[in-house]
Coordinates of C-alpha atoms in Angstrom, one line a residue:
Chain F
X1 CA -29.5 -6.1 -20.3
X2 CA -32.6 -5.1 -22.5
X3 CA -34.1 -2.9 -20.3
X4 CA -38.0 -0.7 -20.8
X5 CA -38.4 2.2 -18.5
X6 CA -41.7 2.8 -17.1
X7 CA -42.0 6.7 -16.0
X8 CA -40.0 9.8 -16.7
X9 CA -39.8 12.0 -13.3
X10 CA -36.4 12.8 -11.6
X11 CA -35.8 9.5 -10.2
X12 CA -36.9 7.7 -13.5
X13 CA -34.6 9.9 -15.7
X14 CA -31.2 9.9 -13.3
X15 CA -31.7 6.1 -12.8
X16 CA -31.9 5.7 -16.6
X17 CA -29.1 8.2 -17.6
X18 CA -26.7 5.9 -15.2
X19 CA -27.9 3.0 -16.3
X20 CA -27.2 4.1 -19.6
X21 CA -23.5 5.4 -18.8
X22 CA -23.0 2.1 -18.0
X23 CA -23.6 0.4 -21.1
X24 CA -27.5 -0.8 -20.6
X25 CA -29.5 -1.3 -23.6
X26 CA -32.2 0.7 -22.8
X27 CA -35.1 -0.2 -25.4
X28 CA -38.3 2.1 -24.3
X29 CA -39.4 4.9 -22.0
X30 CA -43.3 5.1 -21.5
X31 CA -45.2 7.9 -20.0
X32 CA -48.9 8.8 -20.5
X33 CA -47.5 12.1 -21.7
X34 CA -46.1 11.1 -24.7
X35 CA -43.6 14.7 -24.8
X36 CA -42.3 13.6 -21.7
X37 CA -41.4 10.3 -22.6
X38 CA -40.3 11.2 -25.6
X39 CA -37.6 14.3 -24.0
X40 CA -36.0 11.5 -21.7
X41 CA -36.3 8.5 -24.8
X42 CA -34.2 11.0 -27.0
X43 CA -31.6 11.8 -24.1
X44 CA -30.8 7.9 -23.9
X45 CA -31.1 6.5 -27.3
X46 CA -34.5 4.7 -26.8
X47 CA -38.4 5.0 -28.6
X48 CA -40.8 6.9 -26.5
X49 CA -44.1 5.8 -26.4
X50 CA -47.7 6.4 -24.0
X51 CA -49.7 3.2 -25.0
X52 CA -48.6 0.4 -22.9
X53 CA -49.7 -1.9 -25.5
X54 CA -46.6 -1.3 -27.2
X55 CA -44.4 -2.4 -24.5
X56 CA -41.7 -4.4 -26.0
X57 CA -42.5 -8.0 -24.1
X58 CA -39.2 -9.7 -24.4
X59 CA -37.2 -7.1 -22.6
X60 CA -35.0 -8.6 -19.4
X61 CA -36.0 -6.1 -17.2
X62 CA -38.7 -3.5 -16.7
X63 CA -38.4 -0.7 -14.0
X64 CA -41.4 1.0 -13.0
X65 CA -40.4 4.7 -11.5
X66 CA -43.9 6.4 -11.6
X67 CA -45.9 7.8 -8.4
X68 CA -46.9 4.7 -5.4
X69 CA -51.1 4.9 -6.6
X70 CA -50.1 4.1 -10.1
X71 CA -47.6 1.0 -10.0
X72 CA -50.1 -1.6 -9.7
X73 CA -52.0 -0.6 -12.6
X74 CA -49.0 -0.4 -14.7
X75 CA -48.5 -3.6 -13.6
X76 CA -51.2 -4.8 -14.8
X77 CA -50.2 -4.2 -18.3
X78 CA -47.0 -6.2 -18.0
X79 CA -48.8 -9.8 -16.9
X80 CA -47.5 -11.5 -20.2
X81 CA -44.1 -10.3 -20.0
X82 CA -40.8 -13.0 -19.0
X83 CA -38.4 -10.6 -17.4
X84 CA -38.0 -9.0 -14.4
X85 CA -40.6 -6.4 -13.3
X86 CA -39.1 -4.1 -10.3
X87 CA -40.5 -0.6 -9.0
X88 CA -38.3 2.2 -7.4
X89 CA -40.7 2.9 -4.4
X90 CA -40.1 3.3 -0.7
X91 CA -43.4 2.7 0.5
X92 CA -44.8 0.0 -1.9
X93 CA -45.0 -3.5 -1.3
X94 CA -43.3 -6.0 -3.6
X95 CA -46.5 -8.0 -3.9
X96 CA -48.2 -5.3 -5.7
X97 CA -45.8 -6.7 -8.1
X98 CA -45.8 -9.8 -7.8
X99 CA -49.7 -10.4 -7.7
X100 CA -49.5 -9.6 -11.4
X101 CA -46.1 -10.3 -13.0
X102 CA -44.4 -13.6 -12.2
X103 CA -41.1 -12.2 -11.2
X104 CA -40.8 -9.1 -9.2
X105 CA -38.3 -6.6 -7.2
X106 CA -37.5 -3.7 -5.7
X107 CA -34.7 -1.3 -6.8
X108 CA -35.1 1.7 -4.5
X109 CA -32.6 4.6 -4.7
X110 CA -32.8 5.9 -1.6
X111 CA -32.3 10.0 -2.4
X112 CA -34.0 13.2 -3.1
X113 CA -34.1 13.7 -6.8
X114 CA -34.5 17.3 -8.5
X115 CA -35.0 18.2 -12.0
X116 CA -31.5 19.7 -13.2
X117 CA -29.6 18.5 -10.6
X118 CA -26.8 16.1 -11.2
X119 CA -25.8 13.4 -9.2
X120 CA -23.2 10.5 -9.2
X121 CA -25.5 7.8 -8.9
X122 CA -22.4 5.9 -7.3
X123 CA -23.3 7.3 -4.3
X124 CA -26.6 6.5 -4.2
X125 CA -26.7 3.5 -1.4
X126 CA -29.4 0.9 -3.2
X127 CA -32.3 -1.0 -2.0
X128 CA -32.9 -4.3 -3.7
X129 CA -35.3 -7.1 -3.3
X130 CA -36.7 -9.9 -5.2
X131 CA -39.6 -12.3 -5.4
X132 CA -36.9 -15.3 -6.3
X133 CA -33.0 -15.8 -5.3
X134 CA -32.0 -15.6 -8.9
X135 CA -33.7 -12.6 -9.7
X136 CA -31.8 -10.9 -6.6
X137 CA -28.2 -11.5 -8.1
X138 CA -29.6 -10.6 -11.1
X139 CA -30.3 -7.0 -9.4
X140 CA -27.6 -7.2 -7.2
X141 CA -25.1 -7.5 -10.0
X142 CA -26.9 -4.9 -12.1
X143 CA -27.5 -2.3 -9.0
X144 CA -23.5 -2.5 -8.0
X145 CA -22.2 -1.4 -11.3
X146 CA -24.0 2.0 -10.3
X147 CA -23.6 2.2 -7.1
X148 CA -20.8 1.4 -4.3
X149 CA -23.3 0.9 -1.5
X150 CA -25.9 -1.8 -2.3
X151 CA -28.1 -3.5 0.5
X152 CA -30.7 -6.8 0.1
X153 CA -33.3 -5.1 2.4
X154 CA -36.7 -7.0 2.9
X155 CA -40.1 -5.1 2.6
X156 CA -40.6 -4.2 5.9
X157 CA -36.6 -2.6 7.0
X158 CA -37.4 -0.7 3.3
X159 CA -40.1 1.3 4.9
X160 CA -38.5 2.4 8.1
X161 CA -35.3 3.4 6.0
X162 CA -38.3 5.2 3.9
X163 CA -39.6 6.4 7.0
X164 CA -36.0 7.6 8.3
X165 CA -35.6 9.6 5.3
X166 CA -38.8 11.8 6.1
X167 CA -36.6 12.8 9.2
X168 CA -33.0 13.0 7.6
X169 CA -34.4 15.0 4.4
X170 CA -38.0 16.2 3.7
X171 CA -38.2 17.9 7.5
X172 CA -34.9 19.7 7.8
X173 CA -35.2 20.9 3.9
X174 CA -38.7 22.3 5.6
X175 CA -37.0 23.7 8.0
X176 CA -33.9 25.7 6.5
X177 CA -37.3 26.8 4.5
X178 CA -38.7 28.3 7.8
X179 CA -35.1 29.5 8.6
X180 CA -35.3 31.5 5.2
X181 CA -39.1 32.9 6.6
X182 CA -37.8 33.9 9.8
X183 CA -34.7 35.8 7.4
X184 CA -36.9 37.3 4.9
X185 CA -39.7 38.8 7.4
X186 CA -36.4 40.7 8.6
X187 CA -34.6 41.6 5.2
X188 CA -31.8 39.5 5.8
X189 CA -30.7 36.6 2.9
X190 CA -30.8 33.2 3.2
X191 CA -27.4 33.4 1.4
X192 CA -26.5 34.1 5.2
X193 CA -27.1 30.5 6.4
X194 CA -26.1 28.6 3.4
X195 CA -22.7 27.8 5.1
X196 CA -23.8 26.9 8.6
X197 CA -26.3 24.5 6.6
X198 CA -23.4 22.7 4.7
X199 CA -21.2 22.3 8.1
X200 CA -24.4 21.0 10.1
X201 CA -24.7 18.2 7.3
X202 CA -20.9 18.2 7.0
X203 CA -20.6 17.5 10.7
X204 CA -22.3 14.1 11.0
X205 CA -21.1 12.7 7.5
X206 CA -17.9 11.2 10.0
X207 CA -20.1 11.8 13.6
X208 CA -23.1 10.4 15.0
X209 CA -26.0 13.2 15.3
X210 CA -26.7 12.5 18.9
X211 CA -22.7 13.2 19.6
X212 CA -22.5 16.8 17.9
X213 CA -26.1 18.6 18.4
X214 CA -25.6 22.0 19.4
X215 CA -27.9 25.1 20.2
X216 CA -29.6 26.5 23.2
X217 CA -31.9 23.5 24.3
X218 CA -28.7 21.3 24.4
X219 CA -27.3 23.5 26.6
X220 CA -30.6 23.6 28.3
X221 CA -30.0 27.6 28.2
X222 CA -33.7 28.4 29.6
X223 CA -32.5 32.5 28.6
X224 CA -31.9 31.4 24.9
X225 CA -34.9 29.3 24.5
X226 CA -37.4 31.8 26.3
X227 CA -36.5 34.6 24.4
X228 CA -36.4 32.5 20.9
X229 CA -40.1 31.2 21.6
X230 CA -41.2 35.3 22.5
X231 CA -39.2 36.2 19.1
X232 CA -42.2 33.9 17.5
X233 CA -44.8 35.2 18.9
X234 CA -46.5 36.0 15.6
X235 CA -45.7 33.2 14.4
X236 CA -47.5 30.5 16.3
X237 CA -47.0 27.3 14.1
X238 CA -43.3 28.3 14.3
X239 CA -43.5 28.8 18.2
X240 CA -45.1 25.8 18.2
X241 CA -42.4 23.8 16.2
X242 CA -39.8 25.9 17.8
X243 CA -40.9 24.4 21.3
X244 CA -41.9 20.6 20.1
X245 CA -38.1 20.0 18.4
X246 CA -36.5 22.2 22.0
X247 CA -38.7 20.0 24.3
X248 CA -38.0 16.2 21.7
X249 CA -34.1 17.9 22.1
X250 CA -34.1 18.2 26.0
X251 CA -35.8 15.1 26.3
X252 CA -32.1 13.3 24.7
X253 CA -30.1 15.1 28.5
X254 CA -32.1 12.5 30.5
Chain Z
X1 CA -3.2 44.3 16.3
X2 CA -2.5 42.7 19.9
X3 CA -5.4 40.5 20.6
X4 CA -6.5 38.7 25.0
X5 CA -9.1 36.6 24.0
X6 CA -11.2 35.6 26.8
X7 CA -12.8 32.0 26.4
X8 CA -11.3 28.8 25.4
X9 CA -14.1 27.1 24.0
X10 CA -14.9 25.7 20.1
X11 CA -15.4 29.2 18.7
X12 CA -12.2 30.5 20.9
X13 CA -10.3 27.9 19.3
X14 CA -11.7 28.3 16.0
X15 CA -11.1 32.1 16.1
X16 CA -7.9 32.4 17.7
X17 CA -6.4 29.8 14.9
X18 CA -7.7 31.8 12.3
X19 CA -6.7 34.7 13.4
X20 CA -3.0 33.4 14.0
X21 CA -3.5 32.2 10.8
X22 CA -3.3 36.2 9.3
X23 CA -0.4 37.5 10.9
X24 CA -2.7 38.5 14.3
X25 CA -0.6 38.9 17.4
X26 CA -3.0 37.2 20.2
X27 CA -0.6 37.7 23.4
X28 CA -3.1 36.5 26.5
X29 CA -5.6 33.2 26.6
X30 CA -7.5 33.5 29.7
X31 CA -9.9 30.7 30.9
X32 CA -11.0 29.7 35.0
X33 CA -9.5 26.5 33.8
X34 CA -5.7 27.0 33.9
X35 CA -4.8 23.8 31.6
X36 CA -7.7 24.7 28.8
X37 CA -6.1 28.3 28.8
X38 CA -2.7 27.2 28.5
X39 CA -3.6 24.4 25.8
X40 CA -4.5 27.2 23.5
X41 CA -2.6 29.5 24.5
X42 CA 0.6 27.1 23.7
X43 CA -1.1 26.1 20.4
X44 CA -1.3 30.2 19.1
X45 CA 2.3 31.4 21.3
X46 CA 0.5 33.1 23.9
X47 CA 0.4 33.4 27.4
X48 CA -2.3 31.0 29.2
X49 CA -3.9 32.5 32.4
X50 CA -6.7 31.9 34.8
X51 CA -6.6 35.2 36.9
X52 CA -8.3 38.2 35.0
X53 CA -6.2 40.5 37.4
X54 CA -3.4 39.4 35.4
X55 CA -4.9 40.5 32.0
X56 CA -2.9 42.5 29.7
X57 CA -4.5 46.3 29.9
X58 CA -2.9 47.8 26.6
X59 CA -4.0 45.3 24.0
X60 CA -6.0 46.6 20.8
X61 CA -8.5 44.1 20.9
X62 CA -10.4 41.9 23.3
X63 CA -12.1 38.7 22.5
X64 CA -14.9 37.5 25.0
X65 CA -15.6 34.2 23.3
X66 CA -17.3 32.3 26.7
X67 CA -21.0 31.3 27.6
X68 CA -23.5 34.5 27.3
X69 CA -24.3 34.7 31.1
X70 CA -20.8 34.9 32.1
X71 CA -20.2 37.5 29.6
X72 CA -21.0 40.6 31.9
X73 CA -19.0 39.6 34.8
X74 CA -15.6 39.2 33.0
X75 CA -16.2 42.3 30.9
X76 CA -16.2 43.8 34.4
X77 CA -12.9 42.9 34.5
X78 CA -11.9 44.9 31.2
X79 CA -13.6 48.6 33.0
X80 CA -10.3 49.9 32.6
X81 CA -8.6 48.9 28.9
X82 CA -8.6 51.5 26.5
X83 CA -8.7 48.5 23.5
X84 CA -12.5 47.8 22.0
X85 CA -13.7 44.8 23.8
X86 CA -16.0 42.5 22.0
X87 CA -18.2 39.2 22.6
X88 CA -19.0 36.5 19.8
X89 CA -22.2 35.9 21.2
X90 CA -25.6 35.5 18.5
X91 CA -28.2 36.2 21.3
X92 CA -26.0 38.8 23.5
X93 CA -26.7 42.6 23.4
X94 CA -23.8 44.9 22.6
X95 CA -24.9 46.9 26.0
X96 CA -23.9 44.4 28.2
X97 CA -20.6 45.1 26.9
X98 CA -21.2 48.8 26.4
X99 CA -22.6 49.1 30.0
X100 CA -19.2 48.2 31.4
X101 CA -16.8 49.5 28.7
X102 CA -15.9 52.3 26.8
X103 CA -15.1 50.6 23.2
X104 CA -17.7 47.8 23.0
X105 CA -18.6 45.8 20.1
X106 CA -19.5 41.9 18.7
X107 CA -17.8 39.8 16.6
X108 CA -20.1 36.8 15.8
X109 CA -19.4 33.8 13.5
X110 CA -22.5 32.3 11.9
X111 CA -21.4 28.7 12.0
X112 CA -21.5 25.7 14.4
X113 CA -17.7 24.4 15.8
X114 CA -16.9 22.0 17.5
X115 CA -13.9 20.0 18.8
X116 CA -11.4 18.9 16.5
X117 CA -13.2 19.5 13.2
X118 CA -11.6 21.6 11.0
X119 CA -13.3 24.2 9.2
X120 CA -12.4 27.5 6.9
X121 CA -12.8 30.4 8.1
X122 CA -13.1 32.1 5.2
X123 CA -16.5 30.8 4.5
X124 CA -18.1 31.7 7.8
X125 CA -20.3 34.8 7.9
X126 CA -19.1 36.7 10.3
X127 CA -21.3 39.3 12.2
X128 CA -20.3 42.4 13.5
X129 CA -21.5 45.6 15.4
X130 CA -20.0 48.5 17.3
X131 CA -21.4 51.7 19.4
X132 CA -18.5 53.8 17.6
X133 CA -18.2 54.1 13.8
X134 CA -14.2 54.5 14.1
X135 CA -14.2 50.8 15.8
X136 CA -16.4 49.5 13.0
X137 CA -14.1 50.0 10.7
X138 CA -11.4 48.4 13.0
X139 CA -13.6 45.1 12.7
X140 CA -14.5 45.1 9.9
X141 CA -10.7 45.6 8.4
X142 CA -10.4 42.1 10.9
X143 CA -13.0 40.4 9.9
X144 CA -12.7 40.9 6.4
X145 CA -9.3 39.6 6.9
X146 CA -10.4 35.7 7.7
X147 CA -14.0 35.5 6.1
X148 CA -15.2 36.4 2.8
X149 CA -18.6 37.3 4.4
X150 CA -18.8 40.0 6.3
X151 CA -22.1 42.0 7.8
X152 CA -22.4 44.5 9.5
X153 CA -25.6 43.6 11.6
X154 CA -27.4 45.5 14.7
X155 CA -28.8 43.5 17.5
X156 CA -32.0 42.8 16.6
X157 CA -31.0 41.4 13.1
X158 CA -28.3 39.6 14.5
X159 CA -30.7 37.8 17.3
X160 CA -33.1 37.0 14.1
X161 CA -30.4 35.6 12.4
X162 CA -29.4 33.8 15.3
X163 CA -33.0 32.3 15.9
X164 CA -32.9 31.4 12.1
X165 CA -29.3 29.6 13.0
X166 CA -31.5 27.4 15.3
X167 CA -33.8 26.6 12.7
X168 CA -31.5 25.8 9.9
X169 CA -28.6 23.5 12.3
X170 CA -30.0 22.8 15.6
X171 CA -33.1 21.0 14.4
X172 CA -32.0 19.3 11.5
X173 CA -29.1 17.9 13.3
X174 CA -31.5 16.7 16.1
X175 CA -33.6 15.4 13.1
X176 CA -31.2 13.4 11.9
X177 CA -30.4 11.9 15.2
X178 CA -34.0 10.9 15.6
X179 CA -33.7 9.2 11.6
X180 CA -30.4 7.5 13.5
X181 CA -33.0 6.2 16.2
X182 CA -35.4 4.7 14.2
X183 CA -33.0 3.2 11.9
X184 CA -30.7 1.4 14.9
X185 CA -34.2 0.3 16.7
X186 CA -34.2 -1.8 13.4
X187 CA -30.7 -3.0 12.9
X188 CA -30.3 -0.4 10.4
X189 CA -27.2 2.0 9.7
X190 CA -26.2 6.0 9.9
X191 CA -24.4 5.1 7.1
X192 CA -27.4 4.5 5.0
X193 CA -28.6 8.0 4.9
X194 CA -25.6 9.9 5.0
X195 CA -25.5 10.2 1.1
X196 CA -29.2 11.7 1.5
X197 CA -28.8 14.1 4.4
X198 CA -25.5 15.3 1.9
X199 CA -27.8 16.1 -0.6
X200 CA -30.8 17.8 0.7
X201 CA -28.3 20.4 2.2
X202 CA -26.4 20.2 -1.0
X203 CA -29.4 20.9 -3.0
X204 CA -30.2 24.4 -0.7
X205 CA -26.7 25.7 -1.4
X206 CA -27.8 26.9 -5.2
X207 CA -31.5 26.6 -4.7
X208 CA -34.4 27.9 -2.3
X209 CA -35.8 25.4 -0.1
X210 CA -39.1 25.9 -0.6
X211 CA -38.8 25.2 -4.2
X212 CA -36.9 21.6 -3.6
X213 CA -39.3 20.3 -0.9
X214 CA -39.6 17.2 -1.2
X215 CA -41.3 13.4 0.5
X216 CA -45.3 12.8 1.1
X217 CA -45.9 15.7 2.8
X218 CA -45.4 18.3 0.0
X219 CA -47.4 15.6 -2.7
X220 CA -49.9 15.2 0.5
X221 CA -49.7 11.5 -0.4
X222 CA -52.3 10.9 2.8
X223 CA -51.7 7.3 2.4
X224 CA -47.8 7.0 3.0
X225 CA -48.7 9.5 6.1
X226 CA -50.5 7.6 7.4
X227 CA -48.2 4.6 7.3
X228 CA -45.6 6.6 8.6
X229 CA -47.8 7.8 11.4
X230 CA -48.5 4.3 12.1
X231 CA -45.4 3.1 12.1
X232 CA -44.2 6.0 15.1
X233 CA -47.3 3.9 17.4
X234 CA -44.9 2.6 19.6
X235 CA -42.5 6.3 19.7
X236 CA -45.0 9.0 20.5
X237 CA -42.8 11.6 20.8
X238 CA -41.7 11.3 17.1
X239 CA -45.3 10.7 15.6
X240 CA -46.0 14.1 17.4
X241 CA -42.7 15.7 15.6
X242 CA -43.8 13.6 12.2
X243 CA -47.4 15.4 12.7
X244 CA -46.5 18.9 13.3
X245 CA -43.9 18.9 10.3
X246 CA -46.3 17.3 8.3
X247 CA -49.2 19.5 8.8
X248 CA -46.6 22.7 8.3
X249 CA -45.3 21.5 4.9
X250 CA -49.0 21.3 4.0
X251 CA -49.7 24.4 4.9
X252 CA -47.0 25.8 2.2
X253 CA -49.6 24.2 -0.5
X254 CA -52.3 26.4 0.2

């Protein structure tokens, strides 16, 4: 497939370098920063550019990976073009698409994407929708030769997988960074916790959540708890998260 | 070393297999519950008891690995061993041992066990204290011999650390069982987000969390927050949770 790459952030440049491992003929990589689009256009063998009047309009399919408040616009500039147009967003609606471009999709890789840090992509359980039943075994074919775990998810069961995520990843990651405050307020390393963090994640890769939490307000050990919560006293916003998650935790013994 | 541990628990088992494991001679499993004591004690070729008259007096080393209220009351059973006599406990102050005993120390493994997972030893932190500088060195000689991290820790440090342990494994564990609940009130799968839970703790073991923070939160996208927030109408307990995490990522921008 002739494939043009709108963006050039994490998701936009792992999604292209396995697409490209593959065999895809990737043709062009746009950003408005022109360097940018350039470093990742290089990496794959395809022409950078930051005018989106020189998007190539016979491609099969265009993937827009940029930020949620900048798809549609983007869009905008692909009216004329006959392929495919899909976006990689959680949260965005397939007829932002498909209000402009005549066919549309979704391709959402549902993972947290750093700069630098590699990642089998084969892994990486796909979302996928489409605008037209053709255009979805179109994706579908194109999304399983990356990826082992592929689902046809509509719109609105994208956004509460979306939403799900905020829980599985963005909150604990915030949380091991509070863990690391509490640590470094008392000299201690957060080199300490790293392997009690893999075995917690470790844990419920073959075990439901609910059938392995552990801790003090599991245990409803009023001791533990009390003296945790007078450990934070200068710390309010921690107290206070300290006593929401114990309370949402004792709440799951009723 | 001849080792009674008392407590036949997840970090009992954990510890006493590990220890086994190094050539340790463990003698005596004691437990109020005959069959749990003798289930280890068979698995490690000890004896299995449930009378603490019947304890061994002239071991090197005693293990008290049981629930932190009932520590004080079976140390009171050890008043007259000559051996050192610790507990694995994270919140538990040496004196409750010390008060009763003349050799008193801890022995406390930073990780979370539980039933029939396996896990190395050797990559648990292991935390330990004494009140006599010649039994230090007996533990640490022990420890050192099944973990690769060893720290020697006093109470205060060790409760922080334990506090921390709450932050960084308790919570996100319950986290991810409230993701789990979301996702099954809409037909949606565990599986989906094992890949991504993998990763964000993944991503900690060579990096700081605070500088892979992720989700709308951290790009304080008001928008998707507001979806989100929306979409928890109908679970108020978890738009509270998605609220207070929210507004504490935030507060790292500033």
């Amino acid at each position: 497939m002739k494939i043009v790459l709108l963006g050039s952030g994490n998701v936009a440049t792992h999604l292209a370098k396995a697409l490209k491992a593959k065999g895809e003929d990737l043709v062009q990589v746009y950003s408005p920063n022109l360097s940018h689009a350039e470093s990742l256009a290089v990496a794959i063998g395809a022409e950078g550019l930051n005018d989106l009047t020189e998007i190539e309009q016979n491609a099969d399919l265009y993937i827009i990976s940029i930020k949620d408040d900048a798809i549609e616009s983007v869009a905008k500039s692909l009216k004329n073009v006959t392929g495919l147009v899909v976006h990689t967003s959680g949260t965005t609606d397939i007829n932002v698409l498909s209000s402009q471009v005549k066919k549309a999709g979704v391709f959402y890789p549902l993972q947290t994407f750093s700069k630098g840090k590699e990642l089998s992509f084969e892994n990486i359980p796909l979302c996928i929708e489409a605008n037209d039943e053709s255009q979805l075994v179109i994706l579908s074919n194109l999304a399983a030769k990356i990826s082992r775990q592929v689902y046809e998810l509509g719109g609105e069961k994208r956004k509460v997988l979306h939403l799900a995520a905020v829980f599985a990843c963005n909150f604990p990651n915030h949380l091991y960074a509070l863990a690391n405050k509490i640590l470094n307020q008392n000299g201690l390393n957060f080199e300490m916790i790293r392997p009690l963090i893999a075995e917690t994640a470790d844990k419920v890769m073959s075990n439901l959540p609910e059938n392995v939490q552990t801790g003090p307000a599991v245990r409803a050990d009023e001791n533990t708890l009390n003296k945790h919560l007078s450990m934070l006293t200068d710390m309010p916003e921690l107290q206070n998260i300290y006593q929401t998650l114990s309370d949402s935790i004792k709440l799951t013994l009723k």
